[in-house]
Amino acid sequence: MKKNIVLFVLFVLPIVAYLFFASGVNSFTKLPVITPKIADFGNWKSLDGKKVSLDKKITVLGFSGSDILSSRGNYFNLNEKIYKRYHGFEDLQFVVICPLGTEKEAQKLVDALKPFTDVSGWNFVFASPEEIQAFYNQLQLKGKLDDKLGTSNVFIVDKERNLRGRKGSDKDKKDEYKEGYDTFHPSELSNEMLDDFKIILYEYRAALKKNHNATKQL
């Protein structure tokens, strides 16, 4: 009897555990689409005068609002928890949409980040209040911009311009609906956003491997 138990522990139990965890990983290898095929940016310029596009880039998208510096702590959180870990990937960009007239404040924020990180992956683009609101509306999200056209949430947009997140499930309370990630809370960035971000990267790594076109970008 003891011999059978030992054999079970040594040989059968590891196989069962592997199958359990393998099925769990497979169920989380696709992050749901919240809003498909969102519009690209207009002819908006960044701080360096270049046009930024959502096409063919994984984008972490934010909306600063007109009072950028008052929420600079949120950007430091995002910088520490997500940006510094992944900004070296060529297929990834961080984009913050700001109202026209806030260029100096955005530059001050970039300058404040420089001592801590390579800021080349941060993109601040500028548009009119009407353009910002119209762009946000077409995202079809439950959350709204505040009266300064900002939000502490950031969003994940894939290379095909699909906004990704969690659709939620009535059966599993942990699998809650999530369309954005609150930069005010470092723990949310370290947990929910990091988990979902890894899934997006895994999707593209798997696709590249399948197409025998793997690159070091991802």
Coordinates of N, CA and C in Angstrom, one line a residue:
M1 N 0.8 -1.2 0.0 CA 0.0 0.0 0.0 C 0.9 1.3 0.0
K2 N 1.9 1.2 0.9 CA 2.8 2.4 1.0 C 3.5 2.6 -0.3
K3 N 3.9 1.4 -0.9 CA 4.6 1.5 -2.2 C 3.8 2.2 -3.3
N4 N 2.5 1.8 -3.3 CA 1.6 2.4 -4.3 C 1.4 3.9 -4.1
I5 N 1.4 4.3 -2.8 CA 1.2 5.8 -2.5 C 2.5 6.5 -3.0
V6 N 3.6 5.9 -2.7 CA 4.9 6.6 -3.1 C 5.0 6.7 -4.7
L7 N 4.6 5.6 -5.4 CA 4.6 5.7 -6.8 C 3.6 6.7 -7.4
F8 N 2.4 6.9 -6.7 CA 1.5 7.9 -7.1 C 2.0 9.3 -6.9
V9 N 2.7 9.5 -5.8 CA 3.2 10.8 -5.5 C 4.3 11.2 -6.5
L10 N 5.2 10.2 -6.8 CA 6.3 10.4 -7.7 C 6.0 10.5 -9.1
F11 N 5.0 9.8 -9.6 CA 4.8 9.8 -11.0 C 3.4 10.3 -11.5
V12 N 2.3 10.0 -10.8 CA 1.0 10.4 -11.2 C 0.7 11.8 -10.9
L13 N 1.0 12.2 -9.6 CA 0.6 13.5 -9.1 C 1.3 14.6 -10.0
P14 N 2.6 14.5 -10.3 CA 3.2 15.6 -11.2 C 2.5 15.7 -12.5
I15 N 2.1 14.6 -13.1 CA 1.4 14.7 -14.4 C 0.0 15.4 -14.3
V16 N -0.7 15.1 -13.2 CA -2.0 15.7 -13.0 C -1.8 17.2 -12.7
A17 N -0.8 17.6 -11.9 CA -0.5 19.0 -11.7 C -0.2 19.7 -13.0
Y18 N 0.6 19.1 -13.8 CA 1.0 19.7 -15.1 C -0.2 20.0 -15.9
L19 N -1.1 19.0 -16.1 CA -2.3 19.1 -16.9 C -3.2 20.2 -16.3
F20 N -3.3 20.3 -15.0 CA -4.1 21.4 -14.4 C -3.6 22.7 -14.7
F21 N -2.3 23.0 -14.5 CA -1.7 24.3 -14.7 C -1.6 24.6 -16.2
A22 N -1.4 23.6 -17.0 CA -1.4 23.9 -18.4 C -2.7 24.3 -19.0
S23 N -3.8 23.7 -18.5 CA -5.1 24.1 -18.9 C -5.4 25.5 -18.4
G24 N -4.9 25.9 -17.2 CA -5.1 27.2 -16.7 C -4.4 28.3 -17.5
V25 N -3.2 28.0 -17.9 CA -2.5 28.9 -18.7 C -3.2 29.1 -20.1
N26 N -3.6 28.1 -20.7 CA -4.3 28.2 -22.0 C -5.5 29.0 -21.9
S27 N -6.2 29.0 -20.8 CA -7.5 29.7 -20.7 C -7.2 31.2 -20.6
F28 N -6.0 31.6 -20.3 CA -5.7 33.0 -20.1 C -4.7 33.5 -21.2
T29 N -4.6 32.9 -22.3 CA -3.7 33.3 -23.4 C -4.3 34.2 -24.4
K30 N -5.5 34.7 -24.1 CA -6.2 35.6 -25.1 C -6.9 36.6 -24.2
L31 N -6.5 37.9 -24.4 CA -7.2 39.0 -23.7 C -8.3 39.5 -24.5
P32 N -9.5 39.5 -23.9 CA -10.7 39.9 -24.7 C -10.6 41.3 -25.3
V33 N -11.3 41.5 -26.4 CA -11.4 42.8 -27.1 C -12.6 43.5 -26.5
I34 N -12.3 44.7 -25.9 CA -13.4 45.5 -25.4 C -14.1 46.4 -26.5
T35 N -13.2 47.0 -27.3 CA -13.7 47.8 -28.4 C -12.9 47.5 -29.6
P36 N -13.4 47.0 -30.7 CA -12.6 46.6 -31.8 C -12.4 47.8 -32.8
K37 N -11.2 47.8 -33.4 CA -10.9 48.7 -34.5 C -11.2 50.2 -34.1
I38 N -10.6 50.7 -33.1 CA -10.8 52.1 -32.7 C -10.1 53.0 -33.8
A39 N -10.5 54.2 -33.9 CA -9.9 55.1 -34.9 C -8.4 55.4 -34.5
D40 N -7.6 55.7 -35.5 CA -6.3 56.2 -35.2 C -6.3 57.6 -34.8
F41 N -5.2 58.2 -34.4 CA -5.1 59.6 -34.0 C -5.3 60.4 -35.3
G42 N -5.7 61.7 -35.1 CA -5.7 62.6 -36.2 C -4.3 63.1 -36.5
N43 N -4.2 64.2 -37.2 CA -2.9 64.7 -37.5 C -2.3 65.5 -36.3
W44 N -2.2 64.7 -35.2 CA -1.7 65.3 -34.0 C -0.2 65.2 -33.9
K45 N 0.4 66.2 -33.3 CA 1.9 66.2 -33.2 C 2.3 65.9 -31.8
S46 N 3.4 65.3 -31.6 CA 4.0 65.1 -30.3 C 4.9 66.2 -29.9
L47 N 5.6 66.1 -28.8 CA 6.4 67.1 -28.3 C 7.6 67.4 -29.3
D48 N 8.1 66.3 -29.9 CA 9.1 66.5 -30.9 C 8.7 66.8 -32.3
G49 N 7.4 67.0 -32.5 CA 6.8 67.4 -33.8 C 6.5 66.3 -34.7
K50 N 6.6 65.0 -34.2 CA 6.4 63.9 -35.1 C 4.9 63.4 -34.9
K51 N 4.5 62.8 -36.0 CA 3.1 62.2 -36.0 C 3.2 60.8 -35.3
V52 N 2.3 60.5 -34.4 CA 2.2 59.2 -33.7 C 1.0 58.5 -34.2
S53 N 1.2 57.2 -34.4 CA 0.0 56.3 -34.9 C -0.1 55.1 -34.0
L54 N -1.4 54.6 -34.0 CA -1.6 53.4 -33.3 C -1.3 52.1 -34.1
D55 N -1.2 52.3 -35.4 CA -1.0 51.1 -36.3 C 0.3 50.4 -36.0
K56 N 0.2 49.1 -35.9 CA 1.3 48.2 -35.8 C 2.2 48.4 -34.6
K57 N 1.5 48.9 -33.5 CA 2.2 49.1 -32.3 C 1.3 48.6 -31.1
I58 N 1.8 48.0 -30.1 CA 1.1 47.8 -28.9 C 1.2 49.1 -28.1
T59 N 0.1 49.7 -27.7 CA 0.1 51.0 -27.2 C -0.5 51.0 -25.8
V60 N 0.2 51.6 -24.8 CA -0.4 52.0 -23.5 C -0.9 53.4 -23.7
L61 N -2.2 53.6 -23.6 CA -2.8 54.9 -24.0 C -3.4 55.6 -22.7
G62 N -3.0 56.9 -22.6 CA -3.5 57.7 -21.5 C -4.1 59.0 -21.9
F63 N -4.8 59.6 -21.0 CA -5.4 61.0 -21.3 C -5.0 61.8 -20.1
S64 N -4.2 62.8 -20.3 CA -3.7 63.6 -19.2 C -4.6 64.6 -18.6
G65 N -5.5 65.2 -19.4 CA -6.3 66.3 -19.0 C -5.4 67.6 -19.0
S66 N -6.0 68.7 -18.7 CA -5.3 70.0 -18.8 C -4.4 70.3 -17.6
D67 N -4.6 69.6 -16.5 CA -3.7 69.8 -15.3 C -2.7 68.6 -15.2
I68 N -1.8 68.6 -16.1 CA -0.9 67.4 -16.2 C 0.0 67.2 -14.9
L69 N 0.5 68.3 -14.4 CA 1.5 68.2 -13.3 C 0.9 67.8 -12.0
S70 N -0.4 68.0 -11.8 CA -1.1 67.6 -10.6 C -1.2 66.1 -10.5
S71 N -1.1 65.4 -11.6 CA -1.2 64.0 -11.6 C 0.1 63.3 -12.0
R72 N 1.2 64.0 -11.8 CA 2.5 63.5 -12.2 C 2.8 62.2 -11.4
G73 N 2.3 62.1 -10.2 CA 2.6 60.9 -9.5 C 2.1 59.6 -10.2
N74 N 0.9 59.8 -10.9 CA 0.4 58.7 -11.6 C 1.4 58.2 -12.7
Y75 N 2.0 59.1 -13.4 CA 3.0 58.8 -14.4 C 4.2 58.2 -13.9
F76 N 4.6 58.6 -12.7 CA 5.8 58.0 -12.0 C 5.4 56.5 -11.7
N77 N 4.2 56.3 -11.2 CA 3.7 54.9 -11.0 C 3.8 54.0 -12.2
L78 N 3.2 54.6 -13.3 CA 3.2 53.8 -14.5 C 4.7 53.6 -15.1
N79 N 5.5 54.6 -14.9 CA 6.9 54.5 -15.3 C 7.6 53.4 -14.6
E80 N 7.4 53.3 -13.3 CA 8.1 52.4 -12.4 C 7.6 50.9 -12.6
K81 N 6.3 50.8 -12.7 CA 5.7 49.5 -12.7 C 5.6 48.8 -14.1
I82 N 5.4 49.6 -15.2 CA 5.3 49.0 -16.5 C 6.3 49.5 -17.5
Y83 N 6.4 50.8 -17.6 CA 7.3 51.4 -18.6 C 8.8 50.9 -18.6
K84 N 9.4 51.0 -17.4 CA 10.8 50.7 -17.3 C 11.1 49.2 -17.5
R85 N 10.0 48.4 -17.3 CA 10.2 47.0 -17.6 C 10.1 46.6 -19.0
Y86 N 9.4 47.4 -19.8 CA 9.1 46.9 -21.2 C 9.4 48.0 -22.3
H87 N 9.9 49.1 -21.9 CA 10.0 50.2 -22.9 C 11.0 49.9 -24.0
G88 N 11.9 48.9 -23.8 CA 12.9 48.6 -24.8 C 12.3 47.8 -26.0
F89 N 11.1 47.4 -25.9 CA 10.5 46.7 -27.1 C 10.1 47.7 -28.2
E90 N 10.6 47.4 -29.4 CA 10.4 48.4 -30.5 C 8.9 48.4 -30.9
D91 N 8.2 47.4 -30.6 CA 6.8 47.3 -31.0 C 5.8 47.9 -30.0
L92 N 6.4 48.5 -29.0 CA 5.6 49.1 -27.9 C 5.8 50.6 -27.8
Q93 N 4.7 51.3 -27.5 CA 4.7 52.7 -27.3 C 3.8 53.1 -26.2
F94 N 4.2 54.2 -25.4 CA 3.3 54.8 -24.4 C 2.9 56.1 -24.9
V95 N 1.6 56.4 -25.1 CA 1.1 57.6 -25.7 C 0.1 58.2 -24.7
V96 N 0.3 59.5 -24.4 CA -0.6 60.3 -23.6 C -1.2 61.4 -24.4
I97 N -2.5 61.5 -24.5 CA -3.2 62.5 -25.3 C -3.5 63.7 -24.4
C98 N -3.0 64.9 -24.8 CA -3.1 66.1 -24.0 C -3.8 67.2 -24.7
P99 N -4.4 68.1 -24.0 CA -5.1 69.3 -24.7 C -4.0 70.2 -25.2
L100 N -4.3 70.8 -26.4 CA -3.4 71.9 -26.9 C -3.2 73.0 -25.8
G101 N -2.0 73.5 -25.8 CA -1.7 74.5 -24.8 C -1.0 74.0 -23.5
T102 N -0.9 72.6 -23.4 CA -0.3 72.0 -22.2 C 1.1 71.5 -22.6
E103 N 1.7 71.9 -23.7 CA 3.0 71.4 -24.1 C 4.1 71.7 -23.1
K104 N 4.1 72.8 -22.5 CA 5.1 73.2 -21.5 C 5.0 72.3 -20.2
E105 N 3.8 72.0 -19.8 CA 3.6 71.1 -18.7 C 4.0 69.7 -19.0
A106 N 3.7 69.2 -20.2 CA 4.1 67.9 -20.6 C 5.6 67.8 -20.6
Q107 N 6.3 68.8 -21.1 CA 7.7 68.8 -21.2 C 8.3 68.8 -19.8
K108 N 7.7 69.5 -18.9 CA 8.2 69.5 -17.5 C 8.1 68.1 -16.9
L109 N 7.0 67.4 -17.2 CA 6.8 66.0 -16.7 C 7.9 65.1 -17.3
V110 N 8.2 65.2 -18.6 CA 9.2 64.4 -19.3 C 10.6 64.7 -18.6
D111 N 10.8 66.0 -18.4 CA 12.1 66.3 -17.7 C 12.2 65.8 -16.3
A112 N 11.1 65.7 -15.6 CA 11.1 65.1 -14.3 C 11.3 63.6 -14.3
L113 N 11.0 62.9 -15.4 CA 11.2 61.5 -15.5 C 12.6 61.1 -16.0
K114 N 13.3 62.1 -16.6 CA 14.6 61.8 -17.2 C 15.6 61.3 -16.2
P115 N 15.7 61.8 -15.0 CA 16.7 61.2 -14.1 C 16.5 59.8 -13.7
F116 N 15.3 59.2 -14.0 CA 15.0 57.9 -13.5 C 15.0 56.9 -14.7
T117 N 14.8 57.4 -15.9 CA 14.6 56.4 -17.0 C 14.9 57.0 -18.4
D118 N 15.0 56.2 -19.4 CA 15.1 56.6 -20.8 C 13.7 57.0 -21.2
V119 N 13.5 58.3 -21.5 CA 12.1 58.8 -21.8 C 11.8 58.7 -23.3
S120 N 12.6 58.0 -24.1 CA 12.4 58.0 -25.5 C 11.1 57.3 -25.9
G121 N 10.6 56.4 -25.0 CA 9.4 55.7 -25.3 C 8.1 56.4 -24.9
W122 N 8.2 57.6 -24.2 CA 7.1 58.4 -23.9 C 6.7 59.3 -25.0
N123 N 5.4 59.3 -25.4 CA 4.9 60.1 -26.5 C 3.7 60.9 -25.9
F124 N 3.9 62.2 -25.9 CA 2.8 63.1 -25.5 C 2.3 63.8 -26.8
V125 N 1.0 63.6 -27.1 CA 0.5 64.2 -28.4 C -0.6 65.2 -28.0
F126 N -0.9 66.1 -28.8 CA -1.7 67.3 -28.5 C -2.9 67.5 -29.5
A127 N -4.1 67.7 -28.9 CA -5.3 67.8 -29.8 C -6.2 68.8 -29.1
S128 N -7.2 69.3 -29.8 CA -8.1 70.2 -29.3 C -9.1 69.5 -28.3
P129 N -9.7 70.2 -27.4 CA -10.7 69.5 -26.5 C -11.7 68.7 -27.2
E130 N -12.2 69.3 -28.3 CA -13.3 68.6 -29.1 C -12.8 67.3 -29.7
E131 N -11.5 67.4 -30.2 CA -10.9 66.2 -30.8 C -10.7 65.1 -29.7
I132 N -10.2 65.5 -28.6 CA -10.0 64.5 -27.5 C -11.3 63.9 -27.1
Q133 N -12.3 64.7 -26.9 CA -13.6 64.1 -26.4 C -14.2 63.1 -27.5
A134 N -14.1 63.5 -28.7 CA -14.6 62.7 -29.8 C -13.8 61.4 -29.9
F135 N -12.5 61.5 -29.8 CA -11.7 60.3 -29.8 C -12.0 59.3 -28.6
Y136 N -12.2 59.9 -27.5 CA -12.5 59.1 -26.3 C -13.9 58.5 -26.4
N137 N -14.9 59.2 -27.0 CA -16.2 58.7 -27.1 C -16.2 57.4 -28.0
Q138 N -15.4 57.4 -29.0 CA -15.5 56.3 -29.9 C -14.8 55.0 -29.3
L139 N -14.2 55.2 -28.2 CA -13.7 54.0 -27.5 C -14.8 53.2 -26.8
Q140 N -16.0 53.9 -26.6 CA -17.2 53.2 -26.1 C -16.9 52.5 -24.7
L141 N -16.4 53.3 -23.8 CA -16.0 52.8 -22.5 C -17.1 53.2 -21.5
K142 N -17.1 52.5 -20.4 CA -18.0 52.9 -19.3 C -17.5 54.1 -18.5
G143 N -16.2 54.2 -18.3 CA -15.6 55.3 -17.6 C -15.7 56.5 -18.5
K144 N -15.7 57.7 -17.9 CA -15.7 59.0 -18.6 C -14.5 59.8 -18.2
L145 N -14.2 60.7 -19.1 CA -13.2 61.7 -18.8 C -13.7 62.7 -17.8
D146 N -12.8 63.3 -17.0 CA -13.3 64.3 -16.1 C -13.4 65.7 -16.8
D147 N -13.8 66.7 -16.1 CA -14.1 68.0 -16.7 C -12.8 68.7 -17.3
K148 N -11.6 68.1 -17.0 CA -10.4 68.6 -17.6 C -9.9 67.7 -18.7
L149 N -10.8 66.8 -19.1 CA -10.5 65.9 -20.2 C -9.3 64.9 -19.9
G150 N -9.3 64.5 -18.6 CA -8.3 63.5 -18.2 C -8.9 62.3 -17.5
T151 N -8.1 61.3 -17.3 CA -8.5 60.2 -16.5 C -7.2 59.5 -15.9
S152 N -7.3 58.9 -14.7 CA -6.2 58.3 -14.2 C -6.0 56.9 -14.8
N153 N -6.9 56.4 -15.6 CA -6.8 55.1 -16.2 C -5.9 55.2 -17.5
V154 N -5.3 54.1 -17.7 CA -4.6 53.9 -19.0 C -5.2 52.7 -19.6
F155 N -5.0 52.5 -20.9 CA -5.7 51.5 -21.7 C -4.6 50.7 -22.6
I156 N -4.9 49.5 -22.9 CA -4.1 48.7 -23.7 C -4.7 48.6 -25.1
V157 N -4.0 49.0 -26.1 CA -4.5 48.9 -27.5 C -3.5 48.0 -28.3
D158 N -4.0 47.0 -29.0 CA -3.1 46.1 -29.7 C -2.7 46.7 -31.1
K159 N -1.9 45.9 -31.8 CA -1.4 46.4 -33.1 C -2.5 46.6 -34.2
E160 N -3.6 45.9 -34.0 CA -4.7 46.1 -34.9 C -5.7 47.1 -34.5
R161 N -5.3 47.9 -33.5 CA -6.1 49.0 -32.9 C -7.4 48.5 -32.2
N162 N -7.3 47.3 -31.6 CA -8.4 46.8 -30.7 C -8.0 47.2 -29.3
L163 N -9.0 47.8 -28.6 CA -8.8 48.1 -27.1 C -9.1 46.8 -26.4
R164 N -8.1 46.4 -25.6 CA -8.2 45.1 -24.9 C -8.4 45.2 -23.4
G165 N -9.0 44.2 -22.8 CA -9.2 44.3 -21.3 C -9.9 43.0 -20.9
R166 N -10.7 43.1 -19.8 CA -11.4 41.9 -19.3 C -12.9 42.2 -19.4
K167 N -13.6 41.2 -19.9 CA -15.0 41.4 -20.1 C -15.8 41.0 -18.8
G168 N -15.2 40.2 -18.0 CA -15.9 39.8 -16.7 C -16.7 38.6 -16.9
S169 N -17.0 37.9 -15.8 CA -17.8 36.7 -15.8 C -18.7 36.6 -14.6
D170 N -19.9 36.3 -14.8 CA -20.8 36.1 -13.6 C -20.5 35.0 -12.7
K171 N -19.8 34.0 -13.3 CA -19.4 32.8 -12.6 C -18.2 33.0 -11.7
D172 N -17.3 33.9 -12.1 CA -16.1 34.1 -11.4 C -16.0 35.6 -11.0
K173 N -16.1 35.9 -9.7 CA -16.1 37.3 -9.3 C -14.7 37.9 -9.5
K174 N -13.6 37.1 -9.5 CA -12.3 37.6 -9.7 C -12.1 38.0 -11.1
D175 N -12.9 37.4 -12.0 CA -12.7 37.8 -13.4 C -13.6 39.0 -13.7
E176 N -13.3 40.1 -13.2 CA -14.1 41.3 -13.3 C -13.9 42.0 -14.6
Y177 N -14.9 42.8 -15.0 CA -14.8 43.7 -16.1 C -13.7 44.7 -15.9
K178 N -12.8 44.9 -16.9 CA -11.8 45.9 -16.7 C -11.4 46.4 -18.1
E179 N -11.7 47.7 -18.3 CA -11.4 48.3 -19.6 C -10.1 49.2 -19.5
G180 N -9.7 49.5 -18.3 CA -8.5 50.4 -18.1 C -7.9 50.0 -16.7
Y181 N -6.7 50.6 -16.5 CA -5.9 50.3 -15.3 C -5.6 51.7 -14.6
D182 N -5.9 51.7 -13.3 CA -5.8 53.0 -12.6 C -4.4 53.3 -12.2
T183 N -3.7 54.3 -12.8 CA -2.4 54.6 -12.5 C -2.2 55.2 -11.1
F184 N -3.3 55.6 -10.4 CA -3.2 56.1 -9.1 C -2.8 55.0 -8.1
H185 N -3.1 53.8 -8.4 CA -2.9 52.6 -7.5 C -1.7 51.8 -8.1
P186 N -0.5 51.9 -7.5 CA 0.6 51.0 -8.0 C 0.3 49.5 -8.0
S187 N -0.5 49.1 -7.0 CA -0.8 47.7 -6.9 C -1.7 47.2 -8.1
E188 N -2.5 48.0 -8.6 CA -3.3 47.6 -9.8 C -2.4 47.5 -11.0
L189 N -1.4 48.4 -11.1 CA -0.5 48.3 -12.2 C 0.4 47.0 -12.1
S190 N 0.8 46.7 -10.8 CA 1.7 45.6 -10.6 C 1.0 44.2 -10.7
N191 N -0.3 44.2 -10.6 CA -1.1 43.0 -10.6 C -1.9 42.9 -11.9
E192 N -3.1 43.5 -11.9 CA -4.0 43.4 -13.0 C -3.4 43.8 -14.4
M193 N -2.8 45.0 -14.4 CA -2.2 45.5 -15.7 C -1.0 44.6 -16.1
L194 N -0.2 44.3 -15.2 CA 1.0 43.5 -15.6 C 0.6 42.2 -16.1
D195 N -0.4 41.5 -15.4 CA -0.9 40.2 -15.9 C -1.4 40.3 -17.3
D196 N -2.3 41.3 -17.5 CA -2.9 41.4 -18.8 C -1.9 41.8 -19.9
F197 N -0.9 42.6 -19.5 CA 0.1 43.0 -20.5 C 1.0 41.9 -20.9
K198 N 1.3 41.0 -20.0 CA 2.0 39.8 -20.3 C 1.3 38.9 -21.3
I199 N -0.1 38.9 -21.2 CA -0.9 38.1 -22.1 C -0.8 38.6 -23.5
I200 N -0.9 39.9 -23.6 CA -0.7 40.6 -25.0 C 0.6 40.2 -25.6
L201 N 1.7 40.3 -24.8 CA 3.0 40.0 -25.3 C 3.1 38.6 -25.7
Y202 N 2.5 37.7 -24.9 CA 2.5 36.3 -25.2 C 1.8 36.0 -26.5
E203 N 0.7 36.6 -26.7 CA 0.0 36.4 -28.0 C 0.8 36.7 -29.2
Y204 N 1.6 37.8 -29.1 CA 2.4 38.2 -30.3 C 3.6 37.3 -30.4
R205 N 4.2 37.0 -29.3 CA 5.3 36.0 -29.3 C 4.9 34.7 -30.0
A206 N 3.7 34.2 -29.6 CA 3.2 33.0 -30.1 C 3.0 33.1 -31.6
A207 N 2.4 34.2 -32.0 CA 2.1 34.4 -33.5 C 3.4 34.5 -34.3
L208 N 4.4 35.2 -33.7 CA 5.6 35.3 -34.5 C 6.3 34.0 -34.6
K209 N 6.3 33.2 -33.5 CA 6.9 31.9 -33.5 C 6.2 31.0 -34.5
K210 N 4.8 31.1 -34.6 CA 4.0 30.2 -35.5 C 4.4 30.6 -36.9
N211 N 4.6 31.9 -37.2 CA 4.9 32.3 -38.6 C 6.4 32.2 -38.9
H212 N 7.2 31.7 -38.0 CA 8.6 31.6 -38.2 C 9.2 32.9 -38.5
N213 N 8.7 33.9 -37.8 CA 9.2 35.3 -38.0 C 9.5 36.0 -36.7
A214 N 10.0 35.2 -35.8 CA 10.3 35.8 -34.5 C 11.4 36.8 -34.5
T215 N 11.1 38.0 -33.8 CA 12.1 39.0 -33.8 C 12.4 39.4 -32.3
K216 N 13.4 40.1 -32.1 CA 13.8 40.5 -30.7 C 12.9 41.6 -30.2
Q217 N 12.1 42.2 -31.1 CA 11.3 43.3 -30.6 C 10.4 42.9 -29.5
L218 N 9.8 41.7 -29.6 CA 8.9 41.2 -28.5 C 9.6 40.0 -27.8

